[in-house]
Amino acid sequence: MSGISTDGLIHIALELAGMRQLPADSAVYVSGEALARVLFGIDIGPAELLIARELGCDGVIAHHPAGGSATLRFPEVLARHVELMVEHGVPREVARDAIKPLVSRAILRAQAANYDHAPSFARLLRMPFLNIHLPLDEIGRRLMVEAIERHTASLGREPVVQDVIDALLTLPEFAQAPTQVMVPVGAVDRPAGKVAVVHGAGTNGGAAVAKAYFDHGVSTVVYIHIAPEEVERLRADGRGNLIVAGHIAADLVGINRYVAELEARGLEVVRASGL
Ligand SMILES: [Fe+2]
Ligand SMILES: [Fe+2]
């Protein structure tokens, strides 16, 4: 068995996600060839790299950005929110305005980060190391959209918010999750109306992005997580339904699809940190 290179791992993810280019929030920190046994975790730091060596792994994959350009250039991928909003009928100018607070916060966070922490230890350990964020979330977003379309089309009536939740629960990642799908804004018995699954854009869009959807014909926004203070802002506004699917469960939707593909190609995957 010849194994898969770090570039090969990236290529497979891009292919599954239907992307041509590696997004800015994903990077190879230490490249490697012919990997046969990789540790895959949602969050990876120096300790996890050492554990991977201890477990006889010859490579490590993180989901969340773990430093380098993936951390420094993270704010760039927030622009994906604009595309998603425009696809759902939000005017481009409104969409651009809605992500401004999100982008300024992300730029300050990136500037503050110790971007070389984990990558420096991967170099010292000579451990091939990469993270794949947006492509796997895009795979997950598509699977969530498909599940919602499939389930609501089978109802023969106008779906309510609970039907969207039930649709998500047809995916094993949500059905088996220790977390609950929540509705912190709106109510389960309200008409779902037009639904937007807002995932695969770096992070959730907070209150401003959800409001932009509600202002332009979307009644139900699905985020995978949201900060409590953003929920308060939306509640004060009093419009729309917000479904919060659960961070790790939702991340797993895309990750599991990718891991299945890696295993089908003969790679051994050691699961950790949420997988
Ligand atoms: Fe994710
Ligand atoms: Fe995540």
PDB file of C-alpha atoms in Angstrom, residues 3-200:
ATOM      1  CA  GLY A   3      -0.294   5.706   1.324  1.00  0.00           C
ATOM      2  CA  ILE A   4      -1.535   9.259   0.729  1.00  0.00           C
ATOM      3  CA  SER A   5       0.512  12.479   0.761  1.00  0.00           C
ATOM      4  CA  THR A   6      -0.599  15.613   2.624  1.00  0.00           C
ATOM      5  CA  ASP A   7      -1.341  17.183  -0.793  1.00  0.00           C
ATOM      6  CA  GLY A   8      -3.351  14.071  -1.660  1.00  0.00           C
ATOM      7  CA  LEU A   9      -5.401  14.492   1.528  1.00  0.00           C
ATOM      8  CA  ILE A  10      -6.170  18.082   0.512  1.00  0.00           C
ATOM      9  CA  HIS A  11      -7.044  17.042  -3.025  1.00  0.00           C
ATOM     10  CA  ILE A  12      -9.560  14.425  -1.851  1.00  0.00           C
ATOM     11  CA  ALA A  13     -11.281  16.995   0.412  1.00  0.00           C
ATOM     12  CA  LEU A  14     -11.486  19.595  -2.373  1.00  0.00           C
ATOM     13  CA  GLU A  15     -12.895  17.006  -4.763  1.00  0.00           C
ATOM     14  CA  LEU A  16     -15.641  15.964  -2.313  1.00  0.00           C
ATOM     15  CA  ALA A  17     -16.466  19.625  -1.590  1.00  0.00           C
ATOM     16  CA  GLY A  18     -16.525  20.571  -5.271  1.00  0.00           C
ATOM     17  CA  MET A  19     -13.837  23.203  -4.699  1.00  0.00           C
ATOM     18  CA  ARG A  20     -10.914  24.057  -6.952  1.00  0.00           C
ATOM     19  CA  GLN A  21      -8.715  25.937  -4.481  1.00  0.00           C
ATOM     20  CA  LEU A  22      -7.753  25.386  -0.876  1.00  0.00           C
ATOM     21  CA  PRO A  23      -9.599  28.030   1.198  1.00  0.00           C
ATOM     22  CA  ALA A  24      -7.550  30.413   3.372  1.00  0.00           C
ATOM     23  CA  ASP A  25      -8.575  28.718   6.645  1.00  0.00           C
ATOM     24  CA  SER A  26      -6.977  25.399   5.681  1.00  0.00           C
ATOM     25  CA  ALA A  27      -3.256  24.658   5.347  1.00  0.00           C
ATOM     26  CA  VAL A  28      -0.467  22.099   5.274  1.00  0.00           C
ATOM     27  CA  TYR A  29       1.930  22.988   8.131  1.00  0.00           C
ATOM     28  CA  VAL A  30       4.374  20.100   7.603  1.00  0.00           C
ATOM     29  CA  SER A  31       4.082  18.183   4.361  1.00  0.00           C
ATOM     30  CA  GLY A  32       4.567  14.449   4.077  1.00  0.00           C
ATOM     31  CA  GLU A  33       4.375  11.583   1.592  1.00  0.00           C
ATOM     32  CA  ALA A  34       2.877   8.104   1.746  1.00  0.00           C
ATOM     33  CA  LEU A  35       0.943   8.474   5.013  1.00  0.00           C
ATOM     34  CA  ALA A  36      -0.636   5.200   6.134  1.00  0.00           C
ATOM     35  CA  ARG A  37      -2.039   5.925   9.616  1.00  0.00           C
ATOM     36  CA  VAL A  38      -3.225   9.411  10.573  1.00  0.00           C
ATOM     37  CA  LEU A  39      -4.692  10.857  13.741  1.00  0.00           C
ATOM     38  CA  PHE A  40      -7.699  13.058  12.957  1.00  0.00           C
ATOM     39  CA  GLY A  41      -9.149  15.451  15.532  1.00  0.00           C
ATOM     40  CA  ILE A  42     -11.300  18.575  15.435  1.00  0.00           C
ATOM     41  CA  ASP A  43      -8.785  20.517  17.573  1.00  0.00           C
ATOM     42  CA  ILE A  44      -5.070  19.702  17.481  1.00  0.00           C
ATOM     43  CA  GLY A  45      -2.232  21.272  19.471  1.00  0.00           C
ATOM     44  CA  PRO A  46       1.297  20.211  20.451  1.00  0.00           C
ATOM     45  CA  ALA A  47       0.071  17.631  23.001  1.00  0.00           C
ATOM     46  CA  GLU A  48      -2.076  15.927  20.390  1.00  0.00           C
ATOM     47  CA  LEU A  49       0.851  15.838  17.934  1.00  0.00           C
ATOM     48  CA  LEU A  50       2.948  14.040  20.536  1.00  0.00           C
ATOM     49  CA  ILE A  51       0.086  11.635  21.280  1.00  0.00           C
ATOM     50  CA  ALA A  52      -0.136  10.892  17.552  1.00  0.00           C
ATOM     51  CA  ARG A  53       3.550   9.909  17.553  1.00  0.00           C
ATOM     52  CA  GLU A  54       2.975   7.811  20.681  1.00  0.00           C
ATOM     53  CA  LEU A  55       0.140   6.005  18.873  1.00  0.00           C
ATOM     54  CA  GLY A  56       2.330   5.234  15.865  1.00  0.00           C
ATOM     55  CA  CYS A  57       0.667   7.686  13.485  1.00  0.00           C
ATOM     56  CA  ASP A  58       2.651   9.122  10.579  1.00  0.00           C
ATOM     57  CA  GLY A  59       0.449  12.187  10.074  1.00  0.00           C
ATOM     58  CA  VAL A  60      -2.113  14.411  11.826  1.00  0.00           C
ATOM     59  CA  ILE A  61      -5.221  16.121  10.445  1.00  0.00           C
ATOM     60  CA  ALA A  62      -7.020  18.892  12.359  1.00  0.00           C
ATOM     61  CA  HIS A  63     -10.395  20.333  11.386  1.00  0.00           C
ATOM     62  CA  HIS A  64     -10.137  23.769  12.997  1.00  0.00           C
ATOM     63  CA  PRO A  65      -7.281  26.076  11.937  1.00  0.00           C
ATOM     64  CA  ALA A  66      -4.176  25.221  13.989  1.00  0.00           C
ATOM     65  CA  GLY A  67      -1.882  28.131  13.121  1.00  0.00           C
ATOM     66  CA  GLY A  68       0.106  29.437  10.177  1.00  0.00           C
ATOM     67  CA  SER A  69      -1.757  30.917   7.231  1.00  0.00           C
ATOM     68  CA  ALA A  70      -4.974  29.137   8.281  1.00  0.00           C
ATOM     69  CA  THR A  71      -5.075  31.310  11.408  1.00  0.00           C
ATOM     70  CA  LEU A  72      -3.619  34.489   9.895  1.00  0.00           C
ATOM     71  CA  ARG A  73      -5.838  34.451   6.800  1.00  0.00           C
ATOM     72  CA  PHE A  74      -8.959  33.103   8.539  1.00  0.00           C
ATOM     73  CA  PRO A  75     -10.903  36.403   8.158  1.00  0.00           C
ATOM     74  CA  GLU A  76     -10.872  35.937   4.345  1.00  0.00           C
ATOM     75  CA  VAL A  77     -13.211  32.929   4.452  1.00  0.00           C
ATOM     76  CA  LEU A  78     -15.944  34.990   6.155  1.00  0.00           C
ATOM     77  CA  ALA A  79     -16.655  36.361   2.659  1.00  0.00           C
ATOM     78  CA  ARG A  80     -18.371  33.032   1.998  1.00  0.00           C
ATOM     79  CA  HIS A  81     -21.222  34.426   4.143  1.00  0.00           C
ATOM     80  CA  VAL A  82     -21.826  37.045   1.450  1.00  0.00           C
ATOM     81  CA  GLU A  83     -22.173  34.363  -1.258  1.00  0.00           C
ATOM     82  CA  LEU A  84     -24.565  32.314   0.892  1.00  0.00           C
ATOM     83  CA  MET A  85     -26.687  35.392   1.659  1.00  0.00           C
ATOM     84  CA  VAL A  86     -26.801  36.438  -2.008  1.00  0.00           C
ATOM     85  CA  GLU A  87     -27.845  32.872  -2.996  1.00  0.00           C
ATOM     86  CA  HIS A  88     -30.771  33.257  -0.561  1.00  0.00           C
ATOM     87  CA  GLY A  89     -31.892  36.628  -1.927  1.00  0.00           C
ATOM     88  CA  VAL A  90     -30.040  39.116   0.276  1.00  0.00           C
ATOM     89  CA  PRO A  91     -28.754  42.074  -1.782  1.00  0.00           C
ATOM     90  CA  ARG A  92     -24.941  41.964  -2.067  1.00  0.00           C
ATOM     91  CA  GLU A  93     -24.460  45.397  -0.448  1.00  0.00           C
ATOM     92  CA  VAL A  94     -26.582  44.426   2.561  1.00  0.00           C
ATOM     93  CA  ALA A  95     -24.697  41.138   2.846  1.00  0.00           C
ATOM     94  CA  ARG A  96     -21.336  42.888   2.775  1.00  0.00           C
ATOM     95  CA  ASP A  97     -22.428  45.297   5.513  1.00  0.00           C
ATOM     96  CA  ALA A  98     -23.760  42.433   7.638  1.00  0.00           C
ATOM     97  CA  ILE A  99     -20.358  40.704   7.871  1.00  0.00           C
ATOM     98  CA  LYS A 100     -18.339  43.862   8.674  1.00  0.00           C
ATOM     99  CA  PRO A 101     -18.411  43.482  12.503  1.00  0.00           C
ATOM    100  CA  LEU A 102     -17.596  39.779  12.124  1.00  0.00           C
ATOM    101  CA  VAL A 103     -14.619  40.519   9.869  1.00  0.00           C
ATOM    102  CA  SER A 104     -13.163  43.262  12.092  1.00  0.00           C
ATOM    103  CA  ARG A 105     -13.330  40.993  15.144  1.00  0.00           C
ATOM    104  CA  ALA A 106     -11.705  38.149  13.194  1.00  0.00           C
ATOM    105  CA  ILE A 107      -8.880  40.394  11.943  1.00  0.00           C
ATOM    106  CA  LEU A 108      -8.054  41.481  15.506  1.00  0.00           C
ATOM    107  CA  ARG A 109      -8.189  37.873  16.698  1.00  0.00           C
ATOM    108  CA  ALA A 110      -5.871  36.718  13.911  1.00  0.00           C
ATOM    109  CA  GLN A 111      -3.423  39.513  14.681  1.00  0.00           C
ATOM    110  CA  ALA A 112      -3.440  38.499  18.356  1.00  0.00           C
ATOM    111  CA  ALA A 113      -2.910  34.781  17.765  1.00  0.00           C
ATOM    112  CA  ASN A 114       0.323  32.868  18.408  1.00  0.00           C
ATOM    113  CA  TYR A 115       0.149  31.534  14.855  1.00  0.00           C
ATOM    114  CA  ASP A 116       3.240  29.322  15.000  1.00  0.00           C
ATOM    115  CA  HIS A 117       2.540  27.464  18.250  1.00  0.00           C
ATOM    116  CA  ALA A 118       1.315  24.060  17.029  1.00  0.00           C
ATOM    117  CA  PRO A 119       3.093  24.189  13.625  1.00  0.00           C
ATOM    118  CA  SER A 120       6.483  24.747  15.328  1.00  0.00           C
ATOM    119  CA  PHE A 121       6.059  21.556  17.369  1.00  0.00           C
ATOM    120  CA  ALA A 122       4.985  19.624  14.277  1.00  0.00           C
ATOM    121  CA  ARG A 123       8.221  20.752  12.593  1.00  0.00           C
ATOM    122  CA  LEU A 124      10.313  19.744  15.613  1.00  0.00           C
ATOM    123  CA  LEU A 125       8.615  16.331  15.707  1.00  0.00           C
ATOM    124  CA  ARG A 126       8.863  16.075  11.882  1.00  0.00           C
ATOM    125  CA  MET A 127       5.192  15.134  11.993  1.00  0.00           C
ATOM    126  CA  PRO A 128       3.217  15.750   8.776  1.00  0.00           C
ATOM    127  CA  PHE A 129       0.379  18.044   9.866  1.00  0.00           C
ATOM    128  CA  LEU A 130      -2.461  19.839   8.122  1.00  0.00           C
ATOM    129  CA  ASN A 131      -5.927  21.220   8.802  1.00  0.00           C
ATOM    130  CA  ILE A 132      -8.959  21.086   6.532  1.00  0.00           C
ATOM    131  CA  HIS A 133     -11.733  23.420   7.620  1.00  0.00           C
ATOM    132  CA  LEU A 134     -13.983  25.049   5.009  1.00  0.00           C
ATOM    133  CA  PRO A 135     -14.024  22.147   2.501  1.00  0.00           C
ATOM    134  CA  LEU A 136     -15.308  19.695   5.127  1.00  0.00           C
ATOM    135  CA  ASP A 137     -17.904  22.182   6.378  1.00  0.00           C
ATOM    136  CA  GLU A 138     -19.075  22.706   2.789  1.00  0.00           C
ATOM    137  CA  ILE A 139     -19.562  18.931   2.440  1.00  0.00           C
ATOM    138  CA  GLY A 140     -21.548  19.044   5.696  1.00  0.00           C
ATOM    139  CA  ARG A 141     -23.615  22.031   4.578  1.00  0.00           C
ATOM    140  CA  ARG A 142     -24.663  20.252   1.391  1.00  0.00           C
ATOM    141  CA  LEU A 143     -25.630  17.097   3.286  1.00  0.00           C
ATOM    142  CA  MET A 144     -27.700  19.198   5.728  1.00  0.00           C
ATOM    143  CA  VAL A 145     -29.455  21.041   2.878  1.00  0.00           C
ATOM    144  CA  GLU A 146     -30.185  17.726   1.122  1.00  0.00           C
ATOM    145  CA  ALA A 147     -31.573  16.192   4.329  1.00  0.00           C
ATOM    146  CA  ILE A 148     -33.894  19.180   4.845  1.00  0.00           C
ATOM    147  CA  GLU A 149     -35.079  19.189   1.223  1.00  0.00           C
ATOM    148  CA  ARG A 150     -35.657  15.422   1.217  1.00  0.00           C
ATOM    149  CA  HIS A 151     -37.594  15.361   4.500  1.00  0.00           C
ATOM    150  CA  THR A 152     -39.727  18.481   3.982  1.00  0.00           C
ATOM    151  CA  ALA A 153     -40.638  17.433   0.399  1.00  0.00           C
ATOM    152  CA  SER A 154     -42.019  14.153   1.771  1.00  0.00           C
ATOM    153  CA  LEU A 155     -44.448  15.872   4.159  1.00  0.00           C
ATOM    154  CA  GLY A 156     -47.124  16.985   1.701  1.00  0.00           C
ATOM    155  CA  ARG A 157     -47.752  20.182   3.728  1.00  0.00           C
ATOM    156  CA  GLU A 158     -45.970  23.398   4.608  1.00  0.00           C
ATOM    157  CA  PRO A 159     -43.117  22.526   6.983  1.00  0.00           C
ATOM    158  CA  VAL A 160     -42.891  24.018  10.466  1.00  0.00           C
ATOM    159  CA  VAL A 161     -39.610  24.586  12.337  1.00  0.00           C
ATOM    160  CA  GLN A 162     -39.895  21.171  14.042  1.00  0.00           C
ATOM    161  CA  ASP A 163     -39.923  19.521  10.591  1.00  0.00           C
ATOM    162  CA  VAL A 164     -36.543  21.118   9.835  1.00  0.00           C
ATOM    163  CA  ILE A 165     -35.225  19.761  13.146  1.00  0.00           C
ATOM    164  CA  ASP A 166     -36.653  16.316  12.301  1.00  0.00           C
ATOM    165  CA  ALA A 167     -34.924  16.556   8.918  1.00  0.00           C
ATOM    166  CA  LEU A 168     -31.565  17.213  10.591  1.00  0.00           C
ATOM    167  CA  LEU A 169     -32.226  14.264  12.911  1.00  0.00           C
ATOM    168  CA  THR A 170     -32.357  11.973   9.866  1.00  0.00           C
ATOM    169  CA  LEU A 171     -28.566  12.450   9.773  1.00  0.00           C
ATOM    170  CA  PRO A 172     -26.849  10.038  12.220  1.00  0.00           C
ATOM    171  CA  GLU A 173     -24.509  12.770  13.494  1.00  0.00           C
ATOM    172  CA  PHE A 174     -27.478  14.700  14.959  1.00  0.00           C
ATOM    173  CA  ALA A 175     -29.534  11.633  15.933  1.00  0.00           C
ATOM    174  CA  GLN A 176     -26.613  10.259  17.969  1.00  0.00           C
ATOM    175  CA  ALA A 177     -25.278  13.563  19.315  1.00  0.00           C
ATOM    176  CA  PRO A 178     -25.114  14.152  23.066  1.00  0.00           C
ATOM    177  CA  THR A 179     -26.130  17.756  22.283  1.00  0.00           C
ATOM    178  CA  GLN A 180     -29.639  18.849  21.282  1.00  0.00           C
ATOM    179  CA  VAL A 181     -30.749  20.737  18.197  1.00  0.00           C
ATOM    180  CA  MET A 182     -32.022  23.986  19.750  1.00  0.00           C
ATOM    181  CA  VAL A 183     -34.355  26.826  18.756  1.00  0.00           C
ATOM    182  CA  PRO A 184     -33.147  29.794  20.843  1.00  0.00           C
ATOM    183  CA  VAL A 185     -35.095  32.299  18.704  1.00  0.00           C
ATOM    184  CA  GLY A 186     -38.615  31.639  17.364  1.00  0.00           C
ATOM    185  CA  ALA A 187     -40.635  28.485  18.044  1.00  0.00           C
ATOM    186  CA  VAL A 188     -40.884  24.892  16.787  1.00  0.00           C
ATOM    187  CA  ASP A 189     -44.565  25.219  15.767  1.00  0.00           C
ATOM    188  CA  ARG A 190     -44.052  28.258  13.549  1.00  0.00           C
ATOM    189  CA  PRO A 191     -44.006  27.868   9.735  1.00  0.00           C
ATOM    190  CA  ALA A 192     -40.402  27.233   8.620  1.00  0.00           C
ATOM    191  CA  GLY A 193     -40.842  29.279   5.436  1.00  0.00           C
ATOM    192  CA  LYS A 194     -37.673  29.711   3.425  1.00  0.00           C
ATOM    193  CA  VAL A 195     -34.746  27.977   5.185  1.00  0.00           C
ATOM    194  CA  ALA A 196     -31.050  28.914   4.991  1.00  0.00           C
ATOM    195  CA  VAL A 197     -28.366  26.530   6.254  1.00  0.00           C
ATOM    196  CA  VAL A 198     -25.542  28.877   7.198  1.00  0.00           C
ATOM    197  CA  HIS A 199     -22.501  26.650   7.596  1.00  0.00           C
ATOM    198  CA  GLY A 200     -19.120  26.457   5.894  1.00  0.00           C
TER     199      GLY A 200
END
